[in-house]
Coordinates of C-alpha atoms in Angstrom, one line a residue:
M1 CA -15.3 8.2 -17.2
T2 CA -13.3 11.6 -17.9
F3 CA -13.9 14.6 -20.0
A4 CA -11.6 16.4 -22.1
Y5 CA -13.4 19.8 -21.7
P6 CA -15.2 19.4 -18.3
L7 CA -15.4 23.3 -18.3
L8 CA -18.0 22.9 -21.0
F9 CA -20.5 21.6 -18.2
W10 CA -21.0 25.1 -16.9
L11 CA -23.4 25.4 -20.2
L12 CA -25.7 22.8 -18.6
P13 CA -27.6 25.5 -16.3
I14 CA -28.4 27.3 -19.5
V15 CA -30.5 24.4 -20.6
P16 CA -33.7 25.1 -17.9
I17 CA -33.4 28.7 -19.2
V18 CA -34.0 27.7 -22.7
W19 CA -36.5 25.2 -21.9
W20 CA -38.5 28.0 -20.1
A21 CA -37.9 30.3 -22.8
M22 CA -39.3 28.1 -25.4
Y23 CA -42.0 27.0 -23.3
R24 CA -43.3 30.6 -22.7
R25 CA -42.9 31.3 -26.6
S26 CA -45.0 28.1 -27.1
R27 CA -47.8 29.5 -24.8
G28 CA -47.7 32.7 -27.2
E29 CA -48.4 30.8 -30.3
V30 CA -51.7 29.2 -29.1
V31 CA -54.3 29.9 -32.1
T32 CA -56.8 32.2 -31.0
M33 CA -60.5 32.5 -32.3
R34 CA -63.0 35.5 -31.7
F35 CA -66.2 34.6 -30.0
S36 CA -69.0 36.8 -28.7
D37 CA -69.5 35.0 -25.9
L38 CA -67.0 32.4 -24.1
G39 CA -69.4 30.9 -21.9
M40 CA -70.1 28.0 -23.9
L41 CA -66.2 27.1 -23.7
R42 CA -65.8 27.2 -20.1
G43 CA -66.5 23.7 -19.4
V44 CA -64.2 22.4 -22.0
K45 CA -61.0 21.0 -20.9
P46 CA -57.7 21.0 -22.8
S47 CA -57.3 17.9 -24.7
W48 CA -54.3 15.6 -23.9
R49 CA -52.5 16.8 -27.1
I50 CA -52.6 20.2 -25.5
R51 CA -51.3 19.0 -22.2
M52 CA -48.4 16.9 -24.0
R53 CA -47.2 20.1 -26.0
P54 CA -44.5 20.7 -23.1
L55 CA -43.1 17.3 -23.7
L56 CA -41.5 18.3 -27.3
I57 CA -40.0 21.1 -25.5
S58 CA -38.4 18.8 -23.0
L59 CA -37.3 16.6 -25.7
R60 CA -35.5 19.3 -27.3
A61 CA -34.2 20.7 -24.1
A62 CA -32.6 17.2 -23.1
A63 CA -31.0 16.9 -26.7
L64 CA -29.5 20.3 -26.0
G65 CA -28.1 19.0 -22.5
L66 CA -26.8 15.8 -24.2
L67 CA -25.1 17.9 -27.0
V68 CA -23.1 19.6 -24.2
V69 CA -22.0 16.6 -22.9
V70 CA -20.9 15.5 -26.4
L71 CA -19.0 18.7 -26.6
S72 CA -17.2 18.0 -23.3
R73 CA -15.6 14.8 -25.2
P74 CA -16.5 11.9 -22.5
Q75 CA -13.7 9.4 -22.6
Y76 CA -12.7 6.2 -20.8
A77 CA -9.1 6.5 -19.6
Q78 CA -6.9 3.1 -19.4
S79 CA -4.0 3.6 -17.5
S80 CA -0.8 1.4 -17.9
E81 CA 2.7 1.2 -16.9
R82 CA 5.7 0.8 -19.2
V83 CA 9.1 -0.3 -18.2
V84 CA 11.8 1.2 -20.0
R85 CA 15.2 -0.4 -19.4
E86 CA 18.4 1.3 -20.3
G87 CA 21.0 -1.3 -20.8
I88 CA 24.5 -1.4 -20.0
D89 CA 27.5 -2.2 -22.5
I90 CA 29.9 -4.8 -21.1
Q91 CA 33.0 -6.0 -22.5
L92 CA 34.3 -9.6 -21.1
A93 CA 38.1 -9.8 -21.3
L94 CA 39.2 -13.5 -21.0
D95 CA 42.7 -14.7 -20.6
I96 CA 43.3 -17.7 -22.9
S97 CA 47.1 -18.2 -22.4
L98 CA 48.2 -21.7 -21.7
S99 CA 48.4 -21.3 -18.0
M100 CA 44.7 -21.2 -18.1
K101 CA 44.9 -24.9 -18.6
A102 CA 46.1 -25.2 -14.9
G103 CA 43.8 -27.9 -13.2
D104 CA 43.8 -26.3 -9.8
F105 CA 40.1 -25.8 -10.0
D106 CA 40.1 -29.6 -9.4
P107 CA 38.4 -31.5 -11.2
K108 CA 38.4 -29.0 -13.7
D109 CA 40.9 -26.3 -15.3
R110 CA 40.7 -22.7 -15.1
I111 CA 39.5 -21.9 -18.4
T112 CA 36.6 -24.4 -18.2
V113 CA 35.4 -23.0 -15.0
A114 CA 35.9 -19.4 -16.5
K115 CA 33.8 -20.1 -19.6
E116 CA 31.0 -21.9 -17.5
V117 CA 30.7 -19.0 -15.0
I118 CA 30.8 -16.4 -17.7
A119 CA 28.1 -18.2 -19.7
E120 CA 25.8 -18.1 -16.6
F121 CA 26.5 -14.6 -16.3
I122 CA 25.4 -14.0 -19.7
K123 CA 22.3 -15.9 -19.5
G124 CA 21.2 -13.6 -16.4
R125 CA 21.6 -10.3 -18.3
K126 CA 18.9 -8.7 -20.3
D127 CA 19.0 -5.6 -22.4
D128 CA 22.7 -5.5 -22.0
R129 CA 25.1 -5.4 -25.0
I130 CA 27.8 -7.8 -24.4
G131 CA 31.4 -8.4 -26.1
L132 CA 34.0 -10.8 -25.7
V133 CA 37.5 -10.2 -26.2
V134 CA 40.1 -13.0 -25.7
F135 CA 43.9 -12.4 -25.0
S136 CA 47.2 -14.1 -24.4
G137 CA 50.3 -12.4 -25.8
N138 CA 47.9 -10.4 -28.0
A139 CA 44.5 -9.6 -28.0
F140 CA 41.4 -9.9 -30.3
T141 CA 37.9 -9.4 -30.4
Q142 CA 36.0 -12.6 -30.4
V143 CA 32.5 -11.1 -30.4
P144 CA 31.8 -7.4 -30.8
L145 CA 29.0 -5.9 -28.6
T146 CA 25.9 -7.7 -29.2
L147 CA 22.3 -8.4 -28.0
D148 CA 22.4 -12.1 -29.4
Y149 CA 23.3 -13.9 -26.6
D150 CA 22.9 -17.4 -28.2
F151 CA 25.4 -16.2 -30.9
L152 CA 27.8 -15.0 -27.9
Q153 CA 27.2 -18.2 -26.1
N154 CA 28.1 -20.3 -28.9
L155 CA 31.4 -18.8 -29.5
L156 CA 32.4 -18.4 -25.9
G157 CA 32.0 -22.2 -26.0
Q158 CA 34.7 -22.5 -28.8
V159 CA 37.4 -20.6 -26.9
Q160 CA 40.4 -22.6 -26.3
T161 CA 43.7 -21.8 -24.9
V162 CA 46.3 -20.9 -27.2
R163 CA 50.0 -21.8 -27.5
R164 CA 51.3 -19.0 -29.8
P165 CA 51.9 -16.2 -29.0
D166 CA 51.9 -17.2 -25.1
G167 CA 52.2 -14.5 -22.5
T168 CA 49.6 -12.3 -20.8
A169 CA 49.1 -9.0 -22.4
I170 CA 46.8 -7.2 -19.9
G171 CA 47.4 -3.6 -21.0
T172 CA 46.7 -4.7 -24.5
A173 CA 43.5 -6.7 -23.7
L174 CA 42.2 -3.7 -21.6
A175 CA 43.0 -1.1 -24.2
H176 CA 41.3 -3.2 -26.9
S177 CA 38.1 -3.9 -24.7
V178 CA 37.8 0.1 -24.0
N179 CA 38.0 0.7 -27.6
G180 CA 35.2 -1.6 -28.4
L181 CA 33.2 0.7 -25.9
R182 CA 34.6 3.9 -27.5
N183 CA 31.3 4.6 -29.5
S184 CA 29.0 3.5 -27.0
T185 CA 26.1 5.9 -25.9
T186 CA 25.1 4.2 -22.8
K187 CA 25.4 5.9 -19.4
S188 CA 27.1 2.9 -17.9
K189 CA 30.3 1.2 -19.8
V190 CA 32.1 -1.8 -18.1
V191 CA 35.0 -4.2 -18.7
I192 CA 35.2 -7.4 -16.8
L193 CA 38.9 -8.6 -17.2
L194 CA 39.8 -12.1 -16.1
T195 CA 43.5 -13.2 -15.9
D196 CA 45.6 -15.8 -13.9
G197 CA 48.9 -14.0 -14.3
S198 CA 50.8 -10.7 -14.5
S199 CA 51.2 -8.7 -17.6
N200 CA 54.4 -9.6 -19.6
R201 CA 53.6 -8.9 -23.3
G202 CA 52.0 -6.3 -25.2
D203 CA 52.8 -2.7 -26.3
I204 CA 50.6 -1.1 -24.0
E205 CA 51.2 -0.9 -20.1
P206 CA 48.2 -1.7 -17.8
A207 CA 48.4 1.7 -16.0
Q208 CA 48.3 3.2 -19.6
A209 CA 45.2 1.2 -20.5
A210 CA 43.6 2.3 -17.2
E211 CA 44.1 5.9 -18.0
I212 CA 42.2 5.5 -21.5
A213 CA 39.4 3.6 -19.7
R214 CA 39.1 6.4 -17.2
A215 CA 39.3 9.1 -19.9
L216 CA 36.2 7.5 -21.8
D217 CA 34.3 6.8 -18.3
V218 CA 34.8 3.0 -18.5
R219 CA 34.6 1.1 -15.2
V220 CA 36.8 -1.8 -15.1
Y221 CA 36.6 -4.8 -13.0
T222 CA 39.5 -7.1 -12.5
I223 CA 39.7 -10.8 -11.5
L224 CA 42.6 -12.9 -10.6
V225 CA 42.0 -16.5 -10.7
G226 CA 44.1 -19.4 -9.5
K227 CA 45.2 -20.8 -6.1
P228 CA 48.2 -19.1 -4.7
G229 CA 51.2 -21.0 -5.9
G230 CA 49.5 -21.9 -9.2
G231 CA 49.1 -25.5 -10.5
E232 CA 50.3 -27.5 -13.3
Y233 CA 48.9 -27.5 -17.1
P234 CA 49.4 -30.0 -19.8
V235 CA 51.5 -29.2 -22.8
H236 CA 51.5 -31.5 -25.9
D237 CA 54.7 -32.0 -27.7
A238 CA 53.4 -32.7 -31.5
W239 CA 56.9 -34.0 -32.4
R240 CA 57.3 -36.6 -29.7
D241 CA 53.5 -37.0 -29.4
E242 CA 53.8 -36.6 -25.7
T243 CA 52.0 -34.6 -22.9
Y244 CA 53.8 -32.9 -20.4
L245 CA 52.6 -31.2 -17.3
I246 CA 54.4 -27.7 -16.7
P247 CA 54.0 -25.7 -13.5
A248 CA 51.9 -22.5 -14.0
P249 CA 53.8 -19.5 -13.8
T250 CA 53.2 -18.2 -10.0
A251 CA 54.0 -14.4 -11.2
E252 CA 50.9 -12.6 -10.2
D253 CA 50.6 -8.7 -10.4
E254 CA 47.9 -8.0 -8.0
V255 CA 49.0 -4.5 -7.4
A256 CA 48.5 -3.8 -11.3
L257 CA 45.2 -5.4 -11.1
R258 CA 44.1 -3.5 -8.1
D259 CA 45.3 -0.1 -9.4
I260 CA 43.5 -0.5 -12.7
A261 CA 40.3 -1.3 -11.0
E262 CA 40.5 1.5 -8.4
Q263 CA 41.7 4.0 -11.0
T264 CA 38.7 3.4 -13.1
G265 CA 36.1 3.2 -10.5
G266 CA 35.8 -0.7 -10.5
I267 CA 36.8 -3.3 -8.0
F268 CA 39.5 -5.9 -7.8
F269 CA 38.7 -9.5 -7.0
R270 CA 40.6 -12.9 -6.1
A271 CA 39.1 -16.1 -6.9
G272 CA 40.7 -19.3 -5.7
D273 CA 38.3 -21.9 -6.7
E274 CA 35.2 -22.3 -8.8
Q275 CA 32.7 -21.1 -6.0
G276 CA 34.7 -18.2 -5.3
L277 CA 34.7 -17.2 -9.1
R278 CA 30.9 -17.7 -9.1
D279 CA 30.5 -15.3 -6.1
V280 CA 32.7 -12.7 -8.0
Y281 CA 30.3 -12.7 -10.9
D282 CA 27.3 -12.7 -8.9
T283 CA 28.4 -9.6 -7.1
I284 CA 29.3 -7.7 -10.3
D285 CA 25.9 -8.7 -11.8
K286 CA 24.1 -7.4 -8.8
M287 CA 26.1 -4.2 -8.9
E288 CA 25.8 -3.6 -12.7
R289 CA 22.1 -3.6 -13.4
S290 CA 20.3 -1.9 -16.0
Q291 CA 18.5 1.2 -15.1
V292 CA 14.9 0.7 -15.1
A293 CA 12.4 3.5 -15.2
S294 CA 8.5 3.2 -15.4
E295 CA 6.4 5.5 -17.5
K296 CA 2.7 5.7 -16.7
L297 CA 0.8 5.7 -19.9
V298 CA -2.9 6.7 -20.1
R299 CA -5.0 5.7 -23.3
Y300 CA -8.1 7.4 -23.6
T301 CA -11.3 5.8 -25.6
E302 CA -13.8 8.4 -26.9
A303 CA -17.1 7.7 -25.6
W304 CA -19.1 10.6 -27.1
Q305 CA -20.9 8.6 -29.6
P306 CA -23.8 7.1 -27.1
W307 CA -24.6 10.6 -26.1
A308 CA -24.7 12.0 -29.5
A309 CA -27.0 9.1 -30.5
G310 CA -29.2 9.9 -27.6
A311 CA -29.5 13.4 -28.5
L312 CA -30.1 12.4 -32.2
L313 CA -32.7 10.0 -31.0
L314 CA -34.7 12.6 -28.8
L315 CA -34.7 15.2 -31.6
M316 CA -36.2 12.6 -34.1
I317 CA -38.6 11.8 -31.5
E318 CA -39.4 15.4 -31.0
I319 CA -39.7 16.0 -34.8
L320 CA -41.8 13.0 -35.3
L321 CA -44.2 13.8 -32.6
R322 CA -44.3 17.6 -33.8
N323 CA -45.4 16.6 -37.1
T324 CA -47.9 13.6 -36.1
I325 CA -49.9 13.3 -33.0
L326 CA -48.9 16.5 -31.5
R327 CA -49.0 18.6 -34.8
S328 CA -50.4 22.1 -34.3
I329 CA -52.2 24.3 -36.7
G330 CA -50.9 27.7 -37.5

């Protein structure tokens, strides 16, 4: 138990003084009668009512002491700890050009593995707003920043490679992703850009997009997927109703991706197989965690009521006794 105003306990030493003052006063209020000779009263002992008179004073003094406790506001303190999380805003930029259908992540292709790994990454996040930008020769927002992870996972599952416009517009994709973070008020803003090739389309160069990201304090992690030398991906010819295997482009601009990461405070990764890609996202997941702070909350429950009830009870007993069996004349 704690007290809101413990200094009021300095009033308690006054209670005995008050008791003594009331006792002396009561002694002076004894009714006297004049007799010519008091010899006949020498053997008379005070009655039990007279001996119980100090009890009234004690009851009143005890009630006064309890009222001092009431004024000090006794309380029960219940402490608890509240965890406060400050989430991160993350834009996932995913390459959906035709080369992402390359099957060098045997038995799966690049896009399938990328979607599975990204889905696991999303599942492990809490309190972070996550958006999804897809790109090939152009870029568009598939899902704006959201906390609705189920909705995000659903639309991620529907992502497919596109045939037109083909190509890889890394600069445009990065600029588009950064633009989605422009109004973010979080302390940490992140873009995770995954691609399998070099930038060969778009109106914005990767270096220009990196400058924009750095100006807006956005950290960019770049991931280059695919085995060196590339693989083959299927292309369906609707006119002939035939499917061809075409070698995936081997042009890879690792230097540009590395420069983007370094310029924005991020890291460049290379993933040549499924486990390698999982390791990349696990690493990013550990590095980019929500900021957690704890606040100690103390809730106080007022506990003066029993003390006030006790004081009231003592006063009622004192009044009852004073006006009944301990009643005095005069």
